[in-house]
Every structure is written in C-alpha cells, then in structure tokens.
Amino acid sequence: MRIENSFIPVEGVGETTERRLWGRGVTTWEEFDPGVDVAGVGTTTADRIESFIAEALTRLDDGDSAYFDREFPSGERWRLYENFREETCFFDIETTGLDERRDRVTTVSFHQGGETTTLVAGDDLTARQLREQFADASLLATFNGARFDVPFLETSFDVDIDTPHLDLMYPAKRIGLSGGLKPIEKQLGIDRDRPDISGRDAVRLWREYERGDEAALETLVSYNREDTVNLQALADAVCEALDEEVFAAAPDGDGD
C-alpha cells in the first residue's frame, strides 16, 4: 500500500469512509472526483480531500516524509513504508542493561539501501557518527525502538532523533504477532545464522570483549547486524500483510 492510496489523513474521513471510497473504485488520489457518491463524503469533506491531495502531491514529490508522519494517524504510519522503502534506515542497539541513565550502548547497527554499518563503543560510536547515519534517512524502522532504542541513544549521546519512525512492534501486533523480535521472526519464517544468541548473551559478549576477547566482539557485531537486517524482512512481511488486510480486502460498494 502506498501513501497515494490513503484518504484517512483528511479531517472527516475515518476508516469506514476511506473503505467506502476504495469500494467505489477511488483507490488513488488521481481517481478522486468531488462528485463521488459515497456516504460520509459531502461537499465539505470533498473540498478537504481535494485540498489534502493538492498539498500531499507536492510534499510527496519533495520526499517530505515528516509531513506524512504528522498527517497520518499514528496507527497508520506503516503506510509510509512502501514510498520510503529505499530511504528507510533500519537500526538496532545493544547495551549493557535496560537503564539508559545507568547502562551503556555497546554497538549500534544500521541497514539502509542494502548496506549495513556497525558502530562500536570506544571506537566510532559517537554522537557525530550517529547523526551522520540518520542524516539520509526519510524513515527509521526499529522493533520496540520507540520505548528503548531511541530514548537510549538520545540520553546516552545527547542527540535528537526526530526522523519519522516506524516501530514495527505495533503493526506486528495488529496482525496478531506478539512477543519479542525472535519469536516473531520464527512465526514468519525469517532465518538467523545464530539463533542461539540472545540479548542476555549480547551483554556477556561485551564483557568478554572488555576483558580482551576480540572474537566475542565479532560475535556481538554479527548478532547486532543480523537483528538490523532482519528488521527489513519483518517490515516487508508486516506491511504486506496489513496491505492485504486493509486495502486489498476493501469491500465493493458502500459496505463497511
């Protein structure tokens, strides 16, 4: 599903009205006719839809993901993914614990445009490097990053991460996938080279590296990178499932 299929950002257009528009064949902005006979779309709403489309087309041409992040309901931001797939930065952090004010970020991996980069504490993991990694992203994607990864980085490095953010934990729940990242991967058939390593192991590996075990760091980095790369497979699967549930299954006619 693409942004151009969406009418839900418009004031007065909820899920029911949007589905009615799709059912009438108005599945993209260019197909909208202000005279369309759809329950819930009177003259005022039709004018609002036209104004939104005019503004949104310009914003989309400009690649302004922040505009759509503001305009879409929070539960519908997954719809931004298809348009900004190539500019999405998937990222994941490893830490020495769960408290951002006491514990330390050890590694951060980023996956964007087919390339994966890892920053390591004590080497190249700095505020400047973090800003550079996020600079070209139109959309960030994490798993539980809104509650963990983002506030941890902001507190630890005094950075502001304000790029539009798709936390995949929430759309995954919407299609019945709950629990941690690894159980969800198993449900979706997403493989791992090292399924035996856990977040607790990541803490242990960092401690072993601090004691001089370089191989432990290699294993930790490999684990962190795999988390990040797998986020893209998760985003693809979740957004495809939501597309089928929300858009492809839209009813014909005026039914809800």
PDB file of N, CA, C and O in Angstrom, residues 129-184:
ATOM      1  N   GLN A 129      28.796  10.486  14.583  1.00  0.00           N
ATOM      2  CA  GLN A 129      28.578   9.347  13.696  1.00  0.00           C
ATOM      3  C   GLN A 129      27.106   8.932  13.664  1.00  0.00           C
ATOM      4  O   GLN A 129      26.575   8.555  12.614  1.00  0.00           O
ATOM      5  N   LEU A 130      26.443   9.005  14.793  1.00  0.00           N
ATOM      6  CA  LEU A 130      25.018   8.683  14.823  1.00  0.00           C
ATOM      7  C   LEU A 130      24.233   9.648  13.937  1.00  0.00           C
ATOM      8  O   LEU A 130      23.373   9.237  13.150  1.00  0.00           O
ATOM      9  N   ARG A 131      24.541  10.924  14.070  1.00  0.00           N
ATOM     10  CA  ARG A 131      23.833  11.921  13.248  1.00  0.00           C
ATOM     11  C   ARG A 131      24.072  11.664  11.758  1.00  0.00           C
ATOM     12  O   ARG A 131      23.153  11.797  10.938  1.00  0.00           O
ATOM     13  N   GLU A 132      25.286  11.299  11.407  1.00  0.00           N
ATOM     14  CA  GLU A 132      25.598  11.022  10.004  1.00  0.00           C
ATOM     15  C   GLU A 132      24.815   9.814   9.488  1.00  0.00           C
ATOM     16  O   GLU A 132      24.342   9.817   8.352  1.00  0.00           O
ATOM     17  N   GLN A 133      24.674   8.795  10.317  1.00  0.00           N
ATOM     18  CA  GLN A 133      23.944   7.604   9.888  1.00  0.00           C
ATOM     19  C   GLN A 133      22.464   7.900   9.658  1.00  0.00           C
ATOM     20  O   GLN A 133      21.848   7.336   8.755  1.00  0.00           O
ATOM     21  N   PHE A 134      21.904   8.773  10.474  1.00  0.00           N
ATOM     22  CA  PHE A 134      20.481   9.088  10.348  1.00  0.00           C
ATOM     23  C   PHE A 134      20.203  10.180   9.305  1.00  0.00           C
ATOM     24  O   PHE A 134      19.047  10.357   8.904  1.00  0.00           O
ATOM     25  N   ALA A 135      21.241  10.871   8.861  1.00  0.00           N
ATOM     26  CA  ALA A 135      21.054  12.085   8.051  1.00  0.00           C
ATOM     27  C   ALA A 135      20.315  11.822   6.749  1.00  0.00           C
ATOM     28  O   ALA A 135      19.495  12.657   6.317  1.00  0.00           O
ATOM     29  N   ASP A 136      20.580  10.700   6.083  1.00  0.00           N
ATOM     30  CA  ASP A 136      19.985  10.445   4.772  1.00  0.00           C
ATOM     31  C   ASP A 136      18.693   9.651   4.836  1.00  0.00           C
ATOM     32  O   ASP A 136      18.132   9.295   3.793  1.00  0.00           O
ATOM     33  N   ALA A 137      18.217   9.369   6.022  1.00  0.00           N
ATOM     34  CA  ALA A 137      17.020   8.542   6.170  1.00  0.00           C
ATOM     35  C   ALA A 137      15.753   9.387   6.125  1.00  0.00           C
ATOM     36  O   ALA A 137      15.668  10.441   6.756  1.00  0.00           O
ATOM     37  N   SER A 138      14.768   8.909   5.379  1.00  0.00           N
ATOM     38  CA  SER A 138      13.446   9.526   5.388  1.00  0.00           C
ATOM     39  C   SER A 138      12.539   8.882   6.422  1.00  0.00           C
ATOM     40  O   SER A 138      11.548   9.477   6.854  1.00  0.00           O
ATOM     41  N   LEU A 139      12.894   7.645   6.798  1.00  0.00           N
ATOM     42  CA  LEU A 139      12.082   6.890   7.742  1.00  0.00           C
ATOM     43  C   LEU A 139      13.019   5.979   8.538  1.00  0.00           C
ATOM     44  O   LEU A 139      13.951   5.394   7.974  1.00  0.00           O
ATOM     45  N   LEU A 140      12.796   5.881   9.835  1.00  0.00           N
ATOM     46  CA  LEU A 140      13.522   4.943  10.677  1.00  0.00           C
ATOM     47  C   LEU A 140      12.616   3.762  10.987  1.00  0.00           C
ATOM     48  O   LEU A 140      11.400   3.923  11.118  1.00  0.00           O
ATOM     49  N   ALA A 141      13.198   2.572  11.097  1.00  0.00           N
ATOM     50  CA  ALA A 141      12.426   1.388  11.450  1.00  0.00           C
ATOM     51  C   ALA A 141      13.161   0.612  12.530  1.00  0.00           C
ATOM     52  O   ALA A 141      14.372   0.366  12.418  1.00  0.00           O
ATOM     53  N   THR A 142      12.450   0.250  13.587  1.00  0.00           N
ATOM     54  CA  THR A 142      13.014  -0.485  14.706  1.00  0.00           C
ATOM     55  C   THR A 142      11.999  -1.516  15.164  1.00  0.00           C
ATOM     56  O   THR A 142      10.874  -1.592  14.647  1.00  0.00           O
ATOM     57  N   PHE A 143      12.382  -2.283  16.174  1.00  0.00           N
ATOM     58  CA  PHE A 143      11.422  -3.116  16.893  1.00  0.00           C
ATOM     59  C   PHE A 143      11.517  -2.727  18.360  1.00  0.00           C
ATOM     60  O   PHE A 143      12.564  -2.912  18.987  1.00  0.00           O
ATOM     61  N   ASN A 144      10.460  -2.162  18.884  1.00  0.00           N
ATOM     62  CA  ASN A 144      10.417  -1.610  20.245  1.00  0.00           C
ATOM     63  C   ASN A 144      11.381  -0.439  20.408  1.00  0.00           C
ATOM     64  O   ASN A 144      11.785  -0.114  21.516  1.00  0.00           O
ATOM     65  N   GLY A 145      11.719   0.210  19.310  1.00  0.00           N
ATOM     66  CA  GLY A 145      12.669   1.316  19.373  1.00  0.00           C
ATOM     67  C   GLY A 145      12.103   2.587  19.964  1.00  0.00           C
ATOM     68  O   GLY A 145      12.857   3.403  20.499  1.00  0.00           O
ATOM     69  N   ALA A 146      10.791   2.778  19.882  1.00  0.00           N
ATOM     70  CA  ALA A 146      10.202   3.992  20.441  1.00  0.00           C
ATOM     71  C   ALA A 146      10.375   4.039  21.957  1.00  0.00           C
ATOM     72  O   ALA A 146      10.555   5.104  22.545  1.00  0.00           O
ATOM     73  N   ARG A 147      10.337   2.872  22.588  1.00  0.00           N
ATOM     74  CA  ARG A 147      10.465   2.817  24.048  1.00  0.00           C
ATOM     75  C   ARG A 147      11.885   2.514  24.507  1.00  0.00           C
ATOM     76  O   ARG A 147      12.213   2.778  25.672  1.00  0.00           O
ATOM     77  N   PHE A 148      12.719   1.967  23.611  1.00  0.00           N
ATOM     78  CA  PHE A 148      14.039   1.540  24.051  1.00  0.00           C
ATOM     79  C   PHE A 148      15.170   2.185  23.256  1.00  0.00           C
ATOM     80  O   PHE A 148      15.900   3.035  23.776  1.00  0.00           O
ATOM     81  N   ASP A 149      15.323   1.831  21.994  1.00  0.00           N
ATOM     82  CA  ASP A 149      16.500   2.267  21.231  1.00  0.00           C
ATOM     83  C   ASP A 149      16.608   3.783  21.120  1.00  0.00           C
ATOM     84  O   ASP A 149      17.690   4.351  21.350  1.00  0.00           O
ATOM     85  N   VAL A 150      15.523   4.446  20.743  1.00  0.00           N
ATOM     86  CA  VAL A 150      15.588   5.895  20.540  1.00  0.00           C
ATOM     87  C   VAL A 150      15.878   6.644  21.843  1.00  0.00           C
ATOM     88  O   VAL A 150      16.821   7.448  21.904  1.00  0.00           O
ATOM     89  N   PRO A 151      15.109   6.435  22.928  1.00  0.00           N
ATOM     90  CA  PRO A 151      15.432   7.164  24.163  1.00  0.00           C
ATOM     91  C   PRO A 151      16.811   6.810  24.719  1.00  0.00           C
ATOM     92  O   PRO A 151      17.477   7.670  25.315  1.00  0.00           O
ATOM     93  N   PHE A 152      17.270   5.575  24.505  1.00  0.00           N
ATOM     94  CA  PHE A 152      18.595   5.180  24.981  1.00  0.00           C
ATOM     95  C   PHE A 152      19.668   5.990  24.265  1.00  0.00           C
ATOM     96  O   PHE A 152      20.601   6.519  24.891  1.00  0.00           O
ATOM     97  N   LEU A 153      19.556   6.110  22.948  1.00  0.00           N
ATOM     98  CA  LEU A 153      20.546   6.871  22.187  1.00  0.00           C
ATOM     99  C   LEU A 153      20.472   8.354  22.517  1.00  0.00           C
ATOM    100  O   LEU A 153      21.498   9.028  22.656  1.00  0.00           O
ATOM    101  N   GLU A 154      19.260   8.887  22.627  1.00  0.00           N
ATOM    102  CA  GLU A 154      19.116  10.312  22.913  1.00  0.00           C
ATOM    103  C   GLU A 154      19.712  10.664  24.275  1.00  0.00           C
ATOM    104  O   GLU A 154      20.372  11.706  24.420  1.00  0.00           O
ATOM    105  N   THR A 155      19.489   9.814  25.254  1.00  0.00           N
ATOM    106  CA  THR A 155      20.027  10.071  26.593  1.00  0.00           C
ATOM    107  C   THR A 155      21.537   9.869  26.640  1.00  0.00           C
ATOM    108  O   THR A 155      22.270  10.674  27.231  1.00  0.00           O
ATOM    109  N   SER A 156      22.009   8.818  26.002  1.00  0.00           N
ATOM    110  CA  SER A 156      23.425   8.465  26.094  1.00  0.00           C
ATOM    111  C   SER A 156      24.329   9.399  25.303  1.00  0.00           C
ATOM    112  O   SER A 156      25.485   9.629  25.678  1.00  0.00           O
ATOM    113  N   PHE A 157      23.806   9.954  24.194  1.00  0.00           N
ATOM    114  CA  PHE A 157      24.667  10.740  23.302  1.00  0.00           C
ATOM    115  C   PHE A 157      24.186  12.171  23.108  1.00  0.00           C
ATOM    116  O   PHE A 157      24.757  12.915  22.306  1.00  0.00           O
ATOM    117  N   ASP A 158      23.125  12.554  23.832  1.00  0.00           N
ATOM    118  CA  ASP A 158      22.599  13.913  23.737  1.00  0.00           C
ATOM    119  C   ASP A 158      22.297  14.281  22.285  1.00  0.00           C
ATOM    120  O   ASP A 158      22.721  15.334  21.786  1.00  0.00           O
ATOM    121  N   VAL A 159      21.587  13.394  21.604  1.00  0.00           N
ATOM    122  CA  VAL A 159      21.169  13.648  20.225  1.00  0.00           C
ATOM    123  C   VAL A 159      19.646  13.692  20.179  1.00  0.00           C
ATOM    124  O   VAL A 159      18.971  13.111  21.030  1.00  0.00           O
ATOM    125  N   ASP A 160      19.120  14.399  19.196  1.00  0.00           N
ATOM    126  CA  ASP A 160      17.682  14.432  18.954  1.00  0.00           C
ATOM    127  C   ASP A 160      17.393  13.596  17.710  1.00  0.00           C
ATOM    128  O   ASP A 160      17.874  13.922  16.611  1.00  0.00           O
ATOM    129  N   ILE A 161      16.629  12.548  17.872  1.00  0.00           N
ATOM    130  CA  ILE A 161      16.273  11.680  16.749  1.00  0.00           C
ATOM    131  C   ILE A 161      14.826  11.985  16.387  1.00  0.00           C
ATOM    132  O   ILE A 161      13.886  11.492  17.024  1.00  0.00           O
ATOM    133  N   ASP A 162      14.647  12.844  15.388  1.00  0.00           N
ATOM    134  CA  ASP A 162      13.303  13.297  15.047  1.00  0.00           C
ATOM    135  C   ASP A 162      12.850  12.858  13.662  1.00  0.00           C
ATOM    136  O   ASP A 162      11.825  13.313  13.161  1.00  0.00           O
ATOM    137  N   THR A 163      13.588  11.958  13.026  1.00  0.00           N
ATOM    138  CA  THR A 163      13.166  11.398  11.741  1.00  0.00           C
ATOM    139  C   THR A 163      11.908  10.555  11.960  1.00  0.00           C
ATOM    140  O   THR A 163      11.804   9.871  12.986  1.00  0.00           O
ATOM    141  N   PRO A 164      10.933  10.608  11.060  1.00  0.00           N
ATOM    142  CA  PRO A 164       9.749   9.753  11.212  1.00  0.00           C
ATOM    143  C   PRO A 164      10.136   8.309  11.509  1.00  0.00           C
ATOM    144  O   PRO A 164      11.071   7.771  10.914  1.00  0.00           O
ATOM    145  N   HIS A 165       9.410   7.686  12.412  1.00  0.00           N
ATOM    146  CA  HIS A 165       9.828   6.411  12.994  1.00  0.00           C
ATOM    147  C   HIS A 165       8.693   5.391  12.917  1.00  0.00           C
ATOM    148  O   HIS A 165       7.594   5.634  13.405  1.00  0.00           O
ATOM    149  N   LEU A 166       8.991   4.264  12.311  1.00  0.00           N
ATOM    150  CA  LEU A 166       8.062   3.144  12.254  1.00  0.00           C
ATOM    151  C   LEU A 166       8.559   2.078  13.223  1.00  0.00           C
ATOM    152  O   LEU A 166       9.537   1.380  12.947  1.00  0.00           O
ATOM    153  N   ASP A 167       7.912   1.980  14.380  1.00  0.00           N
ATOM    154  CA  ASP A 167       8.247   0.945  15.350  1.00  0.00           C
ATOM    155  C   ASP A 167       7.416  -0.282  14.979  1.00  0.00           C
ATOM    156  O   ASP A 167       6.205  -0.319  15.177  1.00  0.00           O
ATOM    157  N   LEU A 168       8.087  -1.309  14.457  1.00  0.00           N
ATOM    158  CA  LEU A 168       7.394  -2.461  13.876  1.00  0.00           C
ATOM    159  C   LEU A 168       6.673  -3.317  14.907  1.00  0.00           C
ATOM    160  O   LEU A 168       5.840  -4.152  14.542  1.00  0.00           O
ATOM    161  N   MET A 169       6.969  -3.116  16.176  1.00  0.00           N
ATOM    162  CA  MET A 169       6.282  -3.900  17.202  1.00  0.00           C
ATOM    163  C   MET A 169       4.770  -3.679  17.145  1.00  0.00           C
ATOM    164  O   MET A 169       3.992  -4.620  17.333  1.00  0.00           O
ATOM    165  N   TYR A 170       4.349  -2.446  16.853  1.00  0.00           N
ATOM    166  CA  TYR A 170       2.925  -2.119  16.904  1.00  0.00           C
ATOM    167  C   TYR A 170       2.149  -2.618  15.686  1.00  0.00           C
ATOM    168  O   TYR A 170       1.096  -3.256  15.855  1.00  0.00           O
ATOM    169  N   PRO A 171       2.600  -2.394  14.446  1.00  0.00           N
ATOM    170  CA  PRO A 171       1.881  -3.008  13.332  1.00  0.00           C
ATOM    171  C   PRO A 171       1.950  -4.528  13.359  1.00  0.00           C
ATOM    172  O   PRO A 171       1.029  -5.204  12.876  1.00  0.00           O
ATOM    173  N   ALA A 172       3.018  -5.103  13.934  1.00  0.00           N
ATOM    174  CA  ALA A 172       3.089  -6.564  14.064  1.00  0.00           C
ATOM    175  C   ALA A 172       1.966  -7.060  14.971  1.00  0.00           C
ATOM    176  O   ALA A 172       1.297  -8.068  14.679  1.00  0.00           O
ATOM    177  N   LYS A 173       1.747  -6.358  16.088  1.00  0.00           N
ATOM    178  CA  LYS A 173       0.658  -6.737  16.995  1.00  0.00           C
ATOM    179  C   LYS A 173      -0.684  -6.658  16.286  1.00  0.00           C
ATOM    180  O   LYS A 173      -1.587  -7.461  16.551  1.00  0.00           O
ATOM    181  N   ARG A 174      -0.805  -5.706  15.402  1.00  0.00           N
ATOM    182  CA  ARG A 174      -2.080  -5.509  14.696  1.00  0.00           C
ATOM    183  C   ARG A 174      -2.454  -6.718  13.846  1.00  0.00           C
ATOM    184  O   ARG A 174      -3.635  -6.982  13.626  1.00  0.00           O
ATOM    185  N   ILE A 175      -1.461  -7.460  13.380  1.00  0.00           N
ATOM    186  CA  ILE A 175      -1.754  -8.659  12.583  1.00  0.00           C
ATOM    187  C   ILE A 175      -1.563  -9.933  13.411  1.00  0.00           C
ATOM    188  O   ILE A 175      -1.419 -11.029  12.857  1.00  0.00           O
ATOM    189  N   GLY A 176      -1.551  -9.787  14.737  1.00  0.00           N
ATOM    190  CA  GLY A 176      -1.535 -10.940  15.612  1.00  0.00           C
ATOM    191  C   GLY A 176      -0.176 -11.490  15.959  1.00  0.00           C
ATOM    192  O   GLY A 176      -0.074 -12.617  16.462  1.00  0.00           O
ATOM    193  N   LEU A 177       0.891 -10.713  15.708  1.00  0.00           N
ATOM    194  CA  LEU A 177       2.242 -11.155  16.016  1.00  0.00           C
ATOM    195  C   LEU A 177       2.716 -10.440  17.268  1.00  0.00           C
ATOM    196  O   LEU A 177       2.954  -9.238  17.246  1.00  0.00           O
ATOM    197  N   SER A 178       2.850 -11.172  18.363  1.00  0.00           N
ATOM    198  CA  SER A 178       3.270 -10.553  19.611  1.00  0.00           C
ATOM    199  C   SER A 178       4.478 -11.283  20.170  1.00  0.00           C
ATOM    200  O   SER A 178       4.859 -12.357  19.700  1.00  0.00           O
ATOM    201  N   GLY A 179       5.080 -10.673  21.185  1.00  0.00           N
ATOM    202  CA  GLY A 179       6.296 -11.224  21.765  1.00  0.00           C
ATOM    203  C   GLY A 179       7.500 -10.471  21.265  1.00  0.00           C
ATOM    204  O   GLY A 179       7.392  -9.390  20.687  1.00  0.00           O
ATOM    205  N   GLY A 180       8.678 -11.040  21.453  1.00  0.00           N
ATOM    206  CA  GLY A 180       9.906 -10.392  21.031  1.00  0.00           C
ATOM    207  C   GLY A 180      10.178 -10.571  19.548  1.00  0.00           C
ATOM    208  O   GLY A 180       9.456 -11.272  18.831  1.00  0.00           O
ATOM    209  N   LEU A 181      11.252  -9.935  19.100  1.00  0.00           N
ATOM    210  CA  LEU A 181      11.607  -9.977  17.687  1.00  0.00           C
ATOM    211  C   LEU A 181      11.860 -11.406  17.210  1.00  0.00           C
ATOM    212  O   LEU A 181      11.381 -11.810  16.144  1.00  0.00           O
ATOM    213  N   LYS A 182      12.600 -12.179  17.974  1.00  0.00           N
ATOM    214  CA  LYS A 182      12.981 -13.519  17.514  1.00  0.00           C
ATOM    215  C   LYS A 182      11.792 -14.481  17.412  1.00  0.00           C
ATOM    216  O   LYS A 182      11.684 -15.208  16.418  1.00  0.00           O
ATOM    217  N   PRO A 183      10.880 -14.529  18.390  1.00  0.00           N
ATOM    218  CA  PRO A 183       9.690 -15.370  18.208  1.00  0.00           C
ATOM    219  C   PRO A 183       8.856 -14.967  16.992  1.00  0.00           C
ATOM    220  O   PRO A 183       8.318 -15.829  16.294  1.00  0.00           O
ATOM    221  N   ILE A 184       8.773 -13.673  16.734  1.00  0.00           N
ATOM    222  CA  ILE A 184       8.017 -13.213  15.570  1.00  0.00           C
ATOM    223  C   ILE A 184       8.713 -13.632  14.286  1.00  0.00           C
ATOM    224  O   ILE A 184       8.070 -14.054  13.318  1.00  0.00           O
TER     225      ILE A 184
END
